[in-house]
Amino acid sequence: MAKYRIAWLPGDGIGNDVMEAARIVLDAIELDAEYPHGEIGWEFWVAEGDPLPERTIELLRNCDCALFGAITSKPKDEAANELSPELQGKGFIYRSPIVRLRQLFDLAVNLRPCKAFKGNPLNYRDDIDLVVFRENTEDLYSGVEFRPVPDELNDVLSRNNKNFERFADVPAGDMAISLRIITKSASERIIRAAFEYAKKHDYKTVTVVEKPNVIRETSGMMVETAREIAREFPGIELWETNIDAMCMWLVKNPQNYGVLVSSNMFGDIISDLCAQLVGGLGFAASGNIGKDLAVFEPTHGSAPKYAGKYKVNPTAMLITVKLMLDWLGEEKRAAALYEAIARVIAEGRIRTYDMGGSDSTLDMAHAVSDNVKSLL
Ligand code: IPM
Ligand code: MG
């Protein structure tokens, strides 16, 4: 039996292209693992009304972790229109399978490092080393939403909150409510994870990115929690920055920041911004980390127009594999893989289209796999 069981979830679009790149590299480093295939994505939504079928959830229950490619997600009505005819009008509601996976398996920590590689022509600056910690299970992504707004809810809100008064007479169908739910325990978890990471990897600052001046209760609680937890970590400074200002500072002086921590939606936004600073989504890796399971995925989407063309940059996926190896405790292999990626980028002989070249996804994977062998 192999040492690790890693669920293999290519998903949609270019998911398969970059997973093939991942496999080339995993084979090169001879990880002792088996990779059972899991079905997830748009085709299962269309055919079964569920992009995350129960059998895939069951598979994940029996794996150490998962590697995930990419997913196509669409707004509710568009998704419903694409259901196969026999499923139309039966009340199936599309929800992003990756968001569901994060909630179902309580993958509370979304870790998204964005570090500039030497010699990457796409770097915004060469001295950027940011790590985003995004809370992964709550906030506006909780899925607690209303449209139309039920009368009972309208009543409760009218009675309990003066600020709701001006909405109380809006017809139920002309108003939509998405709740921003944030709990103390999830706030503690993500903030503690950010500080622990900063401590382990020698970052001097953790910046909590919220908006407590306006969103007083939820953002207020995040910032308050950050202050409490910061006391456990002398030597690491807590900086507090509002999300809007943070976007400005990240464009102005990204080199001044280290670890960033935020709630789900703000974390989603700043992680794309940070990714672009180090070359774009082709360089952005992530880990969705829970207590019993972790799902590793590149931050990019499924880029349907490139699907099967082996054109996209697999670097995000290869760094994602590195994050997975770290999590598995395979630090030596992880370090070698990262070094191999860095060398291939610095050498500059292989360049995918986003970097101005014409090499393929798999050319890049082979260059990294040739390189990594000499490092192990
Ligand atoms: C991400 C993506 C997802 C998210 C989408 C695909 C649901 O943007 O991982 O950042 O919003 O979390
Ligand atoms: Mg995103």
XYZ file of C-alpha atoms and ligand atoms in Angstrom:
389
model
C 0.000 0.000 0.000
C 1.202 3.483 -0.832
C 2.109 5.818 2.021
C -0.361 8.502 0.951
C -3.780 8.470 -0.633
C -4.328 11.691 -2.531
C -7.700 12.320 -4.158
C -7.191 13.434 -7.726
C -9.807 16.052 -8.676
C -9.103 17.672 -12.058
C -12.488 19.433 -12.252
C -13.203 21.607 -15.287
C -11.447 23.324 -18.163
C -7.695 23.595 -17.783
C -7.934 21.672 -14.504
C -6.922 18.554 -16.366
C -4.014 20.242 -18.181
C -2.417 21.473 -14.977
C -3.090 18.219 -13.113
C -1.148 16.386 -15.794
C 1.725 18.764 -15.127
C 1.413 18.013 -11.409
C 1.590 14.297 -12.056
C 4.785 14.597 -14.080
C 6.440 16.335 -11.173
C 5.024 14.005 -8.505
C 6.349 11.040 -10.444
C 9.756 12.696 -10.792
C 10.081 13.139 -7.030
C 8.839 9.567 -6.491
C 6.259 10.409 -3.890
C 4.928 7.165 -2.457
C 1.278 7.890 -3.159
C -1.792 6.619 -4.920
C -4.112 9.021 -6.679
C -7.730 7.832 -6.816
C -9.760 9.888 -9.257
C -12.724 11.941 -8.003
C -15.591 13.338 -10.051
C -16.319 17.009 -9.518
C -17.343 19.914 -11.701
C -19.657 21.267 -14.314
C -20.392 18.030 -16.168
C -21.809 16.502 -12.964
C -23.944 19.564 -12.369
C -25.379 19.295 -15.870
C -25.970 15.541 -15.739
C -26.849 14.974 -12.065
C -27.740 18.387 -10.644
C -24.768 18.174 -8.291
C -21.233 19.308 -9.133
C -19.959 17.575 -5.976
C -21.551 14.104 -5.986
C -21.818 12.121 -2.762
C -19.367 9.490 -4.091
C -16.681 12.174 -4.320
C -17.351 13.281 -0.750
C -17.042 9.651 0.297
C -13.732 9.351 -1.542
C -12.422 12.431 0.252
C -13.348 10.892 3.593
C -10.942 8.106 2.744
C -7.986 10.173 1.593
C -5.179 12.063 3.334
C -5.671 15.091 1.157
C -6.757 16.134 -2.311
C -5.259 17.878 -5.276
C -7.794 19.898 -7.174
C -7.499 21.461 -10.631
C -10.057 24.122 -11.435
C -13.756 24.672 -11.416
C -16.241 26.520 -13.574
C -18.836 28.309 -11.489
C -21.725 30.408 -12.727
C -24.513 32.486 -11.183
C -27.656 30.646 -10.131
C -29.903 31.285 -13.159
C -27.232 30.713 -15.769
C -26.328 27.447 -14.077
C -29.970 26.325 -13.919
C -30.363 26.946 -17.677
C -27.523 24.579 -18.440
C -28.959 21.629 -16.507
C -29.881 18.687 -18.703
C -33.533 18.924 -19.830
C -34.853 16.210 -17.501
C -33.455 18.047 -14.458
C -34.759 21.496 -15.381
C -37.356 23.062 -13.094
C -36.833 20.499 -10.319
C -35.397 22.961 -7.830
C -31.696 22.171 -8.217
C -29.648 25.141 -7.049
C -26.057 25.527 -8.107
C -23.480 26.113 -5.402
C -19.783 26.210 -6.082
C -18.390 22.760 -5.203
C -15.138 24.185 -3.893
C -16.964 26.547 -1.545
C -19.061 23.577 -0.416
C -16.014 21.397 0.102
C -14.423 24.067 2.264
C -17.527 24.242 4.448
C -18.334 20.536 4.504
C -14.864 19.491 5.627
C -14.296 22.608 7.712
C -11.212 23.553 5.696
C -10.937 26.712 7.727
C -7.610 28.066 6.589
C -6.993 29.195 3.056
C -3.282 29.716 2.661
C -2.162 31.698 -0.396
C 1.491 32.581 -0.682
C 2.515 35.162 -3.304
C 6.262 35.433 -3.568
C 8.070 36.898 -6.566
C 10.369 34.481 -8.373
C 13.712 35.865 -9.432
C 13.758 36.490 -13.160
C 10.008 36.431 -13.661
C 9.374 39.128 -16.267
C 5.809 39.457 -14.970
C 6.786 40.568 -11.472
C 5.369 43.884 -10.398
C 8.440 44.177 -8.195
C 11.083 41.568 -7.449
C 11.018 41.948 -3.665
C 7.443 40.893 -2.963
C 6.836 38.170 -0.405
C 3.223 38.123 0.716
C 1.186 35.355 2.302
C -2.582 35.693 2.461
C -4.536 33.852 5.142
C -8.163 33.833 4.109
C -10.905 32.534 6.392
C -12.549 29.876 4.306
C -15.913 28.828 5.694
C -17.978 31.858 6.717
C -18.697 35.487 5.878
C -20.741 36.373 2.796
C -19.920 32.934 1.382
C -21.905 31.102 4.071
C -24.779 30.683 1.641
C -27.342 32.180 4.035
C -29.203 34.361 1.583
C -32.791 35.471 1.007
C -34.633 36.545 -2.108
C -37.490 37.150 -1.668
C -37.041 38.193 1.932
C -39.505 36.239 4.131
C -41.988 38.388 6.084
C -40.856 36.851 9.393
C -37.307 37.933 8.718
C -38.462 41.416 7.792
C -40.385 41.581 11.105
C -37.482 40.442 13.217
C -35.085 42.852 11.570
C -37.510 45.764 11.863
C -37.968 45.116 15.564
C -34.297 44.665 16.346
C -32.397 47.093 14.214
C -33.098 50.764 13.636
C -30.972 50.802 10.511
C -33.355 48.313 8.919
C -36.326 50.637 9.218
C -35.758 52.263 5.840
C -35.905 48.843 4.161
C -38.934 47.513 6.033
C -41.468 48.595 3.379
C -39.554 47.409 0.334
C -41.593 44.609 -1.318
C -40.184 41.178 -0.409
C -39.245 40.362 -3.997
C -37.457 43.656 -4.573
C -34.859 43.090 -1.929
C -32.121 40.512 -1.426
C -30.216 39.756 1.764
C -26.897 37.888 1.973
C -25.716 37.486 5.525
C -22.173 38.185 6.559
C -21.786 35.664 9.360
C -18.514 35.624 11.237
C -17.867 33.621 14.390
C -15.370 34.241 17.109
C -13.944 30.730 16.871
C -13.329 30.899 13.117
C -11.759 34.327 13.541
C -9.442 32.953 16.189
C -8.525 29.984 14.024
C -7.542 31.983 10.956
C -5.730 34.684 12.904
C -3.828 32.181 15.006
C -2.855 30.278 11.851
C -1.531 33.515 10.351
C 0.541 34.332 13.425
C 1.885 30.806 13.731
C 2.940 30.886 10.110
C 4.597 34.285 10.590
C 6.479 32.930 13.578
C 7.602 29.750 11.841
C 8.709 31.509 8.662
C 10.121 34.613 10.274
C 7.748 37.276 9.026
C 7.818 40.421 11.159
C 4.255 41.599 10.618
C 0.735 40.275 10.374
C -1.743 42.703 8.842
C -5.412 42.196 9.594
C -7.413 43.485 6.632
C -11.006 44.435 7.461
C -13.321 47.443 7.538
C -14.295 47.950 11.202
C -15.010 51.658 10.770
C -18.126 50.751 8.745
C -18.824 47.043 9.224
C -18.625 47.458 12.951
C -19.774 44.088 14.244
C -18.201 41.482 11.944
C -15.039 43.361 10.976
C -14.941 44.748 14.498
C -14.820 41.249 15.933
C -12.044 40.178 13.547
C -9.851 43.116 14.506
C -10.567 42.713 18.210
C -9.641 39.018 17.946
C -6.445 39.888 16.095
C -5.439 42.199 18.942
C -6.054 39.438 21.481
C -4.083 36.831 19.584
C -1.235 39.215 18.760
C -0.462 39.320 22.504
C 0.491 35.638 22.330
C 3.131 36.441 19.720
C 5.548 39.034 21.006
C 8.028 40.003 18.310
C 5.433 39.940 15.539
C 3.757 43.259 14.943
C 0.036 43.459 14.238
C -0.911 46.020 11.628
C -4.555 46.950 11.041
C -5.563 48.162 7.606
C -8.920 48.714 5.972
C -9.613 46.625 2.874
C -9.909 49.625 0.550
C -6.696 51.203 1.790
C -4.996 47.805 1.660
C -5.685 47.555 -2.067
C -4.042 50.938 -2.498
C -1.039 50.069 -0.307
C -0.556 46.740 -2.050
C -0.180 48.594 -5.330
C 1.957 51.336 -3.806
C 4.288 49.459 -1.440
C 3.694 45.701 -1.545
C 7.261 45.005 -0.387
C 6.415 46.433 3.050
C 3.933 43.686 3.910
C 4.333 40.070 4.997
C 1.464 37.955 6.269
C -2.048 39.277 5.605
C -5.124 37.862 7.299
C -8.740 38.472 6.456
C -12.246 37.148 6.331
C -13.493 35.124 3.377
C -14.543 37.753 0.860
C -11.867 40.366 1.512
C -9.353 37.523 1.521
C -10.672 36.386 -1.859
C -10.218 39.877 -3.251
C -6.750 40.580 -1.923
C -5.504 37.159 -2.937
C -6.172 37.944 -6.615
C -4.537 41.327 -6.184
C -1.478 39.770 -4.529
C -1.327 37.097 -7.238
C -1.123 39.738 -9.943
C 1.805 41.390 -8.171
C 3.900 38.262 -8.678
C 2.897 37.396 -12.222
C -0.831 36.704 -12.164
C -3.003 33.718 -11.457
C -0.514 31.459 -13.234
C 1.662 31.812 -10.143
C -0.955 31.679 -7.385
C -1.174 28.522 -5.301
C -3.393 27.699 -2.385
C -4.140 25.209 0.327
C -7.551 24.769 1.950
C -6.540 23.328 5.256
C -8.681 21.669 7.893
C -7.974 19.422 10.859
C -8.509 16.104 9.104
C -8.311 16.974 5.435
C -6.666 19.494 3.166
C -7.514 20.314 -0.436
C -4.787 21.954 -2.498
C -5.690 24.003 -5.558
C -4.255 26.694 -7.765
C -6.161 29.954 -7.270
C -6.969 30.311 -10.966
C -10.252 29.388 -12.607
C -10.945 26.859 -15.332
C -10.167 29.135 -18.340
C -12.468 27.095 -20.642
C -11.085 28.580 -23.845
C -7.678 27.028 -23.128
C -9.001 23.654 -21.955
C -7.028 20.744 -23.378
C -4.649 23.052 -25.255
C -1.789 22.681 -22.751
C -1.137 26.359 -23.072
C -1.538 27.703 -19.546
C 1.220 28.185 -17.042
C 1.308 25.264 -14.597
C 3.477 27.119 -12.077
C 0.487 27.814 -9.816
C -0.255 24.099 -9.774
C 3.368 23.154 -9.181
C 3.614 25.519 -6.203
C 0.329 24.011 -5.032
C 1.993 20.585 -5.085
C 4.796 22.093 -3.014
C 2.265 23.309 -0.427
C 0.765 19.831 -0.334
C 4.185 18.254 0.226
C 4.828 20.662 3.101
C 1.504 19.716 4.656
C 2.257 16.000 4.275
C 5.541 16.552 6.104
C 7.580 15.889 2.948
C 9.676 18.980 3.533
C 12.748 17.827 1.637
C 10.773 17.092 -1.508
C 8.818 20.315 -1.078
C 11.974 22.408 -0.842
C 13.535 20.660 -3.839
C 10.431 21.213 -5.924
C 10.294 24.891 -5.049
C 13.970 25.305 -5.876
C 13.461 23.535 -9.211
C 10.564 25.834 -10.131
C 12.641 28.861 -9.140
C 15.583 27.683 -11.251
C 13.491 27.042 -14.341
C 11.931 30.489 -14.062
C 15.294 32.184 -13.418
C 16.950 30.403 -16.367
C 14.211 31.661 -18.631
C 14.557 29.007 -21.316
C 11.006 27.747 -20.855
C 8.277 30.356 -21.033
C 4.536 29.757 -21.307
C 2.405 32.237 -23.248
C 1.613 34.441 -20.249
C 5.362 35.008 -19.857
C 5.752 35.915 -23.501
C 6.850 32.489 -24.745
C 5.294 29.615 -26.621
C 6.234 26.633 -24.475
C 3.459 24.372 -23.302
C 2.099 23.456 -19.888
C 3.861 20.124 -20.127
C 7.173 21.621 -21.377
C 7.260 23.596 -18.157
C 6.407 20.519 -16.094
C 9.155 18.493 -17.776
C 11.711 21.256 -17.234
C 10.844 21.322 -13.541
C 10.851 17.552 -13.243
C 14.294 17.282 -14.957
C 15.588 19.892 -12.580
C 14.109 18.481 -9.392
C 15.734 15.093 -9.856
C 19.177 16.660 -9.495
C 18.102 18.263 -6.224
C 16.945 15.143 -4.431
C -11.107 31.330 -5.199
C -12.222 31.409 -6.194
C -13.477 30.782 -5.613
C -13.843 31.581 -4.388
C -14.650 30.668 -6.586
C -14.280 29.850 -7.793
C -15.881 30.128 -5.939
O -12.428 32.726 -6.567
O -10.767 30.227 -4.766
O -10.556 32.369 -4.850
O -14.552 32.568 -4.490
O -13.388 31.237 -3.313
Mg -10.967 34.070 -5.859
